[in-house]
Coordinates of C-alpha atoms in Angstrom, one line a residue:
M7 CA 116.6 187.1 45.6
N8 CA 116.9 185.7 49.1
D9 CA 115.4 187.9 51.8
P10 CA 117.5 187.5 54.9
F11 CA 114.5 188.2 57.1
L12 CA 112.5 185.5 55.4
I13 CA 115.4 183.0 55.8
Y14 CA 115.7 183.9 59.4
G15 CA 112.0 183.6 59.9
R16 CA 111.9 180.1 58.3
R17 CA 114.9 179.0 60.4
L18 CA 113.3 180.3 63.6
I19 CA 110.0 178.5 62.8
G20 CA 111.9 175.3 62.0
F21 CA 113.8 175.6 65.2
C22 CA 110.7 176.2 67.3
V23 CA 108.9 173.2 65.6
L24 CA 111.9 171.0 66.2
L25 CA 112.1 172.1 69.9
L26 CA 108.4 171.4 70.2
V27 CA 108.7 167.9 68.8
L28 CA 111.7 167.2 70.9
T29 CA 109.9 168.4 74.0
V30 CA 106.9 166.2 73.3
A31 CA 109.1 163.2 72.5
F32 CA 111.2 163.7 75.7
S33 CA 108.0 164.0 77.9
Y34 CA 106.5 161.0 76.2
Y35 CA 109.6 158.9 76.7
I36 CA 110.1 159.9 80.3
D37 CA 106.3 159.9 81.0
P38 CA 106.6 162.2 84.1
F39 CA 103.0 161.5 85.2
S40 CA 103.1 157.7 84.5
V41 CA 100.0 157.9 82.3
Y42 CA 101.5 156.0 79.3
G43 CA 102.5 153.0 81.4
R44 CA 106.1 153.9 82.2
T45 CA 107.1 153.2 85.8
Y46 CA 110.4 153.1 87.6
I47 CA 112.1 151.0 90.2
K48 CA 112.9 153.1 93.3
E49 CA 114.3 151.4 96.5
G50 CA 113.3 148.1 95.0
V51 CA 109.7 149.1 94.5
K52 CA 108.0 149.7 91.1
V53 CA 106.5 153.2 91.4
N54 CA 104.8 155.9 89.3
N55 CA 106.8 159.0 88.4
P56 CA 106.8 161.9 90.9
G57 CA 104.5 164.0 88.6
F58 CA 101.7 161.6 89.3
S59 CA 101.6 162.7 92.9
A60 CA 101.5 166.4 91.9
Q61 CA 98.5 165.8 89.6
V62 CA 96.8 162.8 91.3
K63 CA 93.3 163.6 90.1
M64 CA 94.4 163.8 86.6
G65 CA 96.7 160.8 87.0
K66 CA 94.0 158.6 88.4
A67 CA 91.4 159.6 85.8
L68 CA 93.8 158.8 83.0
A69 CA 95.0 155.6 84.8
I70 CA 91.4 154.4 84.9
R71 CA 91.1 154.9 81.1
R72 CA 94.2 152.9 80.5
R73 CA 94.0 150.2 83.1
K74 CA 90.2 149.6 82.9
P75 CA 90.0 148.0 86.4
E76 CA 87.6 145.2 87.3
I77 CA 87.8 146.0 91.0
I78 CA 88.3 149.4 92.7
L79 CA 88.8 150.9 96.1
I80 CA 87.6 154.4 96.3
G81 CA 87.3 156.9 99.2
S82 CA 89.2 159.6 101.0
S83 CA 92.8 159.7 102.3
R84 CA 91.7 157.1 104.9
T85 CA 91.0 154.6 102.1
L86 CA 94.1 155.7 100.3
F87 CA 96.6 155.5 103.2
G88 CA 94.8 152.8 105.2
F89 CA 95.0 149.9 102.8
S90 CA 98.1 148.3 101.4
S91 CA 98.6 146.9 98.0
K92 CA 99.6 143.7 99.7
I93 CA 96.2 143.0 101.2
A94 CA 94.6 143.7 97.8
E95 CA 96.9 141.3 96.1
Q96 CA 96.2 138.7 98.8
Y97 CA 92.5 138.7 98.1
F98 CA 92.6 139.4 94.4
P99 CA 95.6 137.7 93.0
Q100 CA 96.1 138.2 89.2
Q101 CA 93.0 140.5 89.2
N102 CA 92.8 144.0 87.8
I103 CA 92.3 146.1 91.0
Y104 CA 92.9 149.9 91.3
N105 CA 92.8 152.3 94.3
S106 CA 91.0 155.4 92.9
S107 CA 91.0 157.2 96.3
F108 CA 92.5 160.7 96.8
S109 CA 92.7 163.0 99.7
G110 CA 89.9 165.4 100.6
I111 CA 87.4 163.7 98.2
T112 CA 83.8 164.9 98.4
F113 CA 81.0 162.5 97.8
Y114 CA 80.2 164.3 94.6
E115 CA 83.7 163.7 93.3
L116 CA 83.5 160.1 94.5
L117 CA 80.3 159.6 92.4
R118 CA 81.9 161.2 89.4
Y119 CA 85.0 159.0 89.5
F120 CA 82.7 156.0 90.0
Q121 CA 80.7 157.0 86.9
H122 CA 83.9 157.5 85.0
T123 CA 85.1 154.0 85.8
V124 CA 81.7 152.4 85.0
A125 CA 81.7 154.1 81.6
L126 CA 85.3 152.9 80.7
A127 CA 85.9 149.6 82.5
P128 CA 84.4 146.2 83.0
L129 CA 83.8 147.0 86.7
K130 CA 82.6 144.1 88.8
Q131 CA 83.2 145.1 92.4
A132 CA 83.8 148.4 94.4
Y133 CA 84.9 148.8 98.0
I134 CA 83.8 152.3 99.0
G135 CA 85.0 154.1 102.1
L136 CA 82.4 156.4 103.6
D137 CA 83.3 159.4 105.8
F138 CA 81.0 161.9 107.4
Y139 CA 82.9 164.9 106.1
Q140 CA 82.6 163.7 102.5
F141 CA 78.8 164.4 102.8
H142 CA 79.3 168.0 103.8
A143 CA 77.7 169.4 100.6
G144 CA 78.7 172.9 101.5
R145 CA 82.3 172.0 100.6
P146 CA 82.8 172.4 96.9
P147 CA 85.3 170.2 95.1
E148 CA 88.9 171.6 95.0
K149 CA 90.0 173.5 91.9
T150 CA 92.1 170.5 90.8
F151 CA 88.9 168.6 90.1
R152 CA 87.8 169.0 86.5
E153 CA 84.6 167.6 85.1
E154 CA 86.0 167.7 81.6
R155 CA 88.5 164.9 82.2
L156 CA 85.8 162.4 83.1
A157 CA 84.2 160.2 80.4
V158 CA 80.6 161.0 81.3
D159 CA 78.6 163.9 82.8
I160 CA 76.6 163.8 86.0
N161 CA 73.7 162.4 84.0
N162 CA 75.9 159.5 82.8
Q163 CA 76.0 160.8 79.3
A164 CA 79.2 160.6 77.2
A165 CA 80.8 164.0 77.6
G166 CA 84.4 164.0 78.7
S167 CA 87.7 164.2 76.8
A168 CA 91.2 163.5 77.9
I169 CA 92.8 165.7 75.3
D170 CA 93.6 168.6 77.6
D171 CA 95.1 166.3 80.2
L172 CA 97.1 164.5 77.6
L173 CA 98.5 167.8 76.4
T174 CA 99.4 168.7 80.0
T175 CA 101.4 165.4 80.2
L176 CA 103.4 166.2 77.1
L177 CA 103.6 169.9 76.7
S178 CA 103.5 172.0 79.9
V179 CA 105.9 173.5 82.4
D180 CA 105.0 170.7 84.9
A181 CA 105.7 168.1 82.2
I182 CA 109.1 169.5 81.5
F183 CA 109.9 170.0 85.2
Y184 CA 109.0 166.5 86.3
S185 CA 110.6 165.0 83.2
I186 CA 113.9 166.6 84.1
K187 CA 113.4 165.6 87.8
T188 CA 112.8 162.0 86.8
A189 CA 115.6 161.8 84.2
T190 CA 118.1 163.1 86.6
N191 CA 116.9 160.9 89.4
L192 CA 116.2 163.8 91.7
Y193 CA 113.4 162.3 93.7
S194 CA 113.0 159.7 96.4
L195 CA 110.3 157.3 97.5
N196 CA 108.4 159.6 99.9
D197 CA 105.0 159.8 101.5
D198 CA 103.2 160.6 98.3
T199 CA 104.7 158.1 95.9
F200 CA 102.0 156.0 94.2
L201 CA 102.3 152.5 93.0
P202 CA 101.0 151.7 89.5
N203 CA 97.8 150.2 91.0
G204 CA 96.9 153.5 92.7
F205 CA 98.0 152.5 96.2
I206 CA 100.5 154.5 98.2
G207 CA 104.0 153.2 98.2
K208 CA 105.3 154.3 101.5
K209 CA 103.8 156.3 104.4
K210 CA 105.7 157.4 107.5
L211 CA 103.2 157.7 110.3
T212 CA 104.3 158.7 113.8
G213 CA 101.0 158.9 115.7
Q214 CA 102.1 161.4 118.3
L215 CA 99.9 163.9 120.1
K216 CA 101.1 166.7 117.9
N217 CA 99.7 164.9 114.8
F218 CA 96.4 164.4 116.5
I219 CA 96.1 168.1 117.6
E220 CA 97.0 169.3 114.1
N221 CA 94.5 167.0 112.4
E222 CA 91.7 167.9 114.8
D223 CA 92.4 171.6 114.5
S224 CA 91.9 171.3 110.8
Y225 CA 88.6 169.5 111.2
I226 CA 87.3 172.0 113.8
N227 CA 88.3 175.2 112.0
K228 CA 87.8 174.1 108.4
V229 CA 86.5 170.7 107.4
Y230 CA 83.3 170.5 109.5
T231 CA 82.7 174.2 110.0
V232 CA 83.6 176.3 107.0
P233 CA 80.9 176.6 105.8
E234 CA 78.5 175.3 108.4
Y235 CA 78.0 171.5 108.0
T236 CA 75.1 170.7 105.7
F237 CA 73.9 167.8 103.5
S238 CA 72.3 170.3 101.1
S239 CA 74.3 171.7 98.2
S240 CA 74.6 175.5 97.8
I241 CA 75.0 175.1 94.0
N242 CA 71.8 173.2 93.2
S243 CA 68.8 171.6 94.9
L244 CA 70.5 168.3 95.4
T245 CA 71.9 166.7 98.6
S246 CA 74.8 164.4 99.3
F247 CA 72.2 161.7 99.7
D248 CA 71.0 162.3 96.2
Y249 CA 74.5 161.6 94.9
F250 CA 74.7 158.5 97.1
R251 CA 71.4 157.2 95.7
Q252 CA 72.6 157.9 92.2
L253 CA 75.8 155.8 92.8
V254 CA 73.8 152.9 94.3
H255 CA 71.3 153.1 91.5
L256 CA 74.0 153.0 88.9
A257 CA 75.7 150.0 90.5
H258 CA 72.4 148.0 90.6
E259 CA 71.8 148.8 86.9
H260 CA 75.2 147.4 86.0
K261 CA 75.1 144.6 88.6
I262 CA 78.3 145.8 90.2
K263 CA 78.8 144.4 93.7
L264 CA 79.4 147.2 96.2
H265 CA 80.8 147.0 99.7
F266 CA 80.4 150.2 101.7
F267 CA 82.4 150.7 104.9
I268 CA 82.4 153.5 107.4
S269 CA 86.1 154.2 108.2
P270 CA 87.5 153.3 111.7
A271 CA 88.8 156.7 112.7
H272 CA 90.1 157.2 116.2
A273 CA 87.6 157.8 119.0
R274 CA 88.8 161.4 119.3
Q275 CA 87.3 162.0 115.9
W276 CA 83.9 161.0 117.3
E277 CA 84.4 163.2 120.4
L278 CA 85.2 166.1 118.0
I279 CA 81.9 165.5 116.2
E280 CA 80.1 165.4 119.6
Q281 CA 81.5 168.6 120.9
L282 CA 80.8 170.4 117.6
G283 CA 77.1 169.5 118.0
L284 CA 77.1 167.2 114.9
W285 CA 76.3 163.9 116.7
D286 CA 72.6 163.9 115.6
K287 CA 73.6 164.5 112.0
W288 CA 76.3 161.8 112.2
E289 CA 73.6 159.3 113.3
Y290 CA 71.1 160.5 110.7
W291 CA 73.8 160.1 108.1
K292 CA 74.1 156.4 108.8
Q293 CA 70.4 155.9 109.0
E294 CA 69.8 157.7 105.7
M295 CA 72.5 155.8 103.8
L296 CA 71.0 152.5 105.1
N297 CA 67.5 153.6 104.0
I298 CA 68.7 154.4 100.5
T299 CA 70.5 151.0 100.1
V300 CA 67.3 149.2 101.2
Q301 CA 65.0 151.3 99.0
E302 CA 67.2 150.8 95.9
S303 CA 67.5 147.1 96.5
K304 CA 63.7 146.8 96.6
H305 CA 63.4 148.8 93.4
F306 CA 65.7 146.5 91.6
K307 CA 64.6 143.4 93.5
Q308 CA 68.2 142.7 94.3
E309 CA 70.1 142.2 97.6
A310 CA 70.9 145.4 99.5
Y311 CA 74.5 146.5 99.4
P312 CA 76.1 146.0 102.8
I313 CA 77.3 149.0 104.9
Y314 CA 80.0 147.9 107.4
D315 CA 80.3 150.3 110.3
F316 CA 83.8 150.4 111.7
S317 CA 83.2 153.7 113.5
G318 CA 82.5 154.1 117.2
Y319 CA 84.5 152.8 120.2
S320 CA 86.4 149.6 119.6
S321 CA 89.5 148.3 121.2
Y322 CA 91.4 149.8 118.3
S323 CA 89.8 153.3 118.2
I324 CA 90.4 154.0 121.9
E325 CA 94.1 153.3 121.6
A326 CA 95.9 155.7 124.0
V327 CA 97.5 158.7 122.4
P328 CA 101.1 159.1 123.7
R329 CA 101.7 162.3 125.6
T330 CA 105.5 162.1 125.3
P331 CA 107.6 161.1 122.3
S332 CA 107.5 157.3 122.0
K333 CA 107.3 154.5 119.6
P334 CA 104.6 154.9 116.9
M335 CA 101.0 154.0 117.8
A336 CA 99.9 150.5 116.7
W337 CA 96.8 151.5 114.9
Y338 CA 96.7 155.2 114.2
A339 CA 98.6 158.1 112.7
D340 CA 96.2 160.8 113.9
S341 CA 92.5 161.2 114.7
S342 CA 91.5 160.6 111.1
H343 CA 93.9 158.1 109.6
F344 CA 94.4 154.5 110.6
R345 CA 97.5 152.5 109.8
Q346 CA 97.6 149.7 107.2
A347 CA 97.8 147.1 110.0
L348 CA 94.2 148.1 111.0
G349 CA 93.3 148.4 107.3
D350 CA 94.3 144.7 106.9
I351 CA 91.9 143.8 109.7
V352 CA 89.1 145.9 108.2
F353 CA 89.5 144.2 104.8
D354 CA 89.6 140.8 106.4
I355 CA 86.3 141.4 108.1
I356 CA 84.7 142.7 104.9
M357 CA 85.9 139.7 103.0
N358 CA 84.8 137.3 105.8
P359 CA 81.8 138.9 107.5
T360 CA 79.9 137.6 110.4
H361 CA 76.7 139.3 111.7
E362 CA 77.7 138.8 115.3
Q363 CA 80.7 141.2 115.2
S364 CA 80.5 144.6 116.7
F365 CA 83.5 146.0 114.9
G366 CA 82.4 146.3 111.3
R367 CA 78.8 145.5 112.0
I368 CA 76.7 145.2 108.9
L369 CA 73.9 147.8 109.3
S370 CA 70.3 146.7 108.8
P371 CA 66.8 148.1 109.5
Q372 CA 66.6 145.5 112.4
N373 CA 69.8 146.6 114.2
I374 CA 70.4 150.2 113.4
D375 CA 68.6 151.7 116.4
T376 CA 70.3 149.3 118.9
H377 CA 73.6 149.8 117.1
L378 CA 73.5 153.6 117.4
E379 CA 72.4 153.3 121.1
S380 CA 75.3 151.0 121.9
I381 CA 77.7 153.6 120.4
R382 CA 76.1 156.3 122.6
V383 CA 76.7 154.1 125.7
D384 CA 80.3 153.5 124.6
K385 CA 80.8 157.2 124.1
Q386 CA 79.9 157.9 127.8
L387 CA 82.3 155.2 128.9
Y388 CA 85.1 156.7 126.7
Q389 CA 84.5 160.2 128.0
A390 CA 84.6 158.9 131.6
G391 CA 87.9 157.1 131.0
H392 CA 89.7 159.5 128.7
R393 CA 89.2 162.9 130.4
Q394 CA 92.5 164.4 129.0
D395 CA 91.5 163.5 125.4
I396 CA 88.1 165.2 126.0
K397 CA 89.9 168.3 127.4
D398 CA 92.2 168.4 124.3
I399 CA 89.2 168.6 122.0
R400 CA 87.4 171.1 124.2
K401 CA 90.5 173.4 124.3
L402 CA 90.6 173.5 120.5
I403 CA 86.9 174.3 120.2
V404 CA 87.2 177.1 122.9
K405 CA 90.1 178.5 121.0
R406 CA 88.0 178.6 117.8
N407 CA 85.1 180.2 119.6
K408 CA 87.3 182.9 121.0
I409 CA 88.7 183.7 117.6
A410 CA 85.2 183.8 116.1
H411 CA 84.0 186.3 118.7
T412 CA 86.9 188.6 118.1
K413 CA 86.2 188.9 114.4

């Protein structure tokens, strides 16, 4: 006797299983997050699918597993937006290079992605962008950062699994959404489109006063001040410098060649640090990183990893910010982000260093004091010659203080 409910139940289960298999097959074929190697040609450029941009921390963790790079660039959005795939290909033709950077990265996250790469790839070189705000240990990683997706834990022991992320790429609302979006060609090459090698495909940067004010307002009211800037973690007894030392130590152990560079943000960023009362911490940050690289090099009896300092007041960083709508600035998009034209210059200096240069000076125990003093002198000259820029920053800080007093 055929029970109609049993027949219906079997058919329903069979339909659901078929739908599940078709969904997985569709997502795998489309590869909405470009984690299985599928890319598309958009406006003549080979790019990752749009889902990659929506899940960039997942996408880059999985891309490292698949691509196993020999060379990486890693840092914040400055390192992400400031360097072109072209300059990387120029210096490393036919080599496996990957830009592991993502916006808002803390140094803890940077360390963890570096460990992830070392555990999975034959890494030989790393170019690491250093930014003061990365070392603010009071800022926890964003919720999109997941320890579980990384190949090792903080102690460098095998721990991570990609299973959850792989399920997300094949069977999730986002996977279906971005698969349909890709299949129907309903996306364009925009600011957040990534190339297969982790670099940004296209970035429209205007560099107007409005962009500077918006960026600076974020740093004043959030990035540097919420919570109060500190190198000490509120989660454990470690500091950002402990994480920095751990990265340097790991690189020495594996004989990976590191190139640290302090990003060349606009001079208004340094004025912001000055007016927030963080200048002494900014100088201490440089001194302590230098101390750690020297100490670790002595421990391993190897050459110290260079730290190139592109911060301060150069002919680039004091570029005038247009007060009225005009053509884009030559070197900057806002106080924080430099254009790829300047990134090319930075990379050229790193690849062809000279000890005489002031822009991109290699820090050493012998020059650190005079170097910091020269930046202080340049700061006074900048303040004297850019009074309107100084007023812009002061106005934002006064506004913040007024709001704080009314709460």
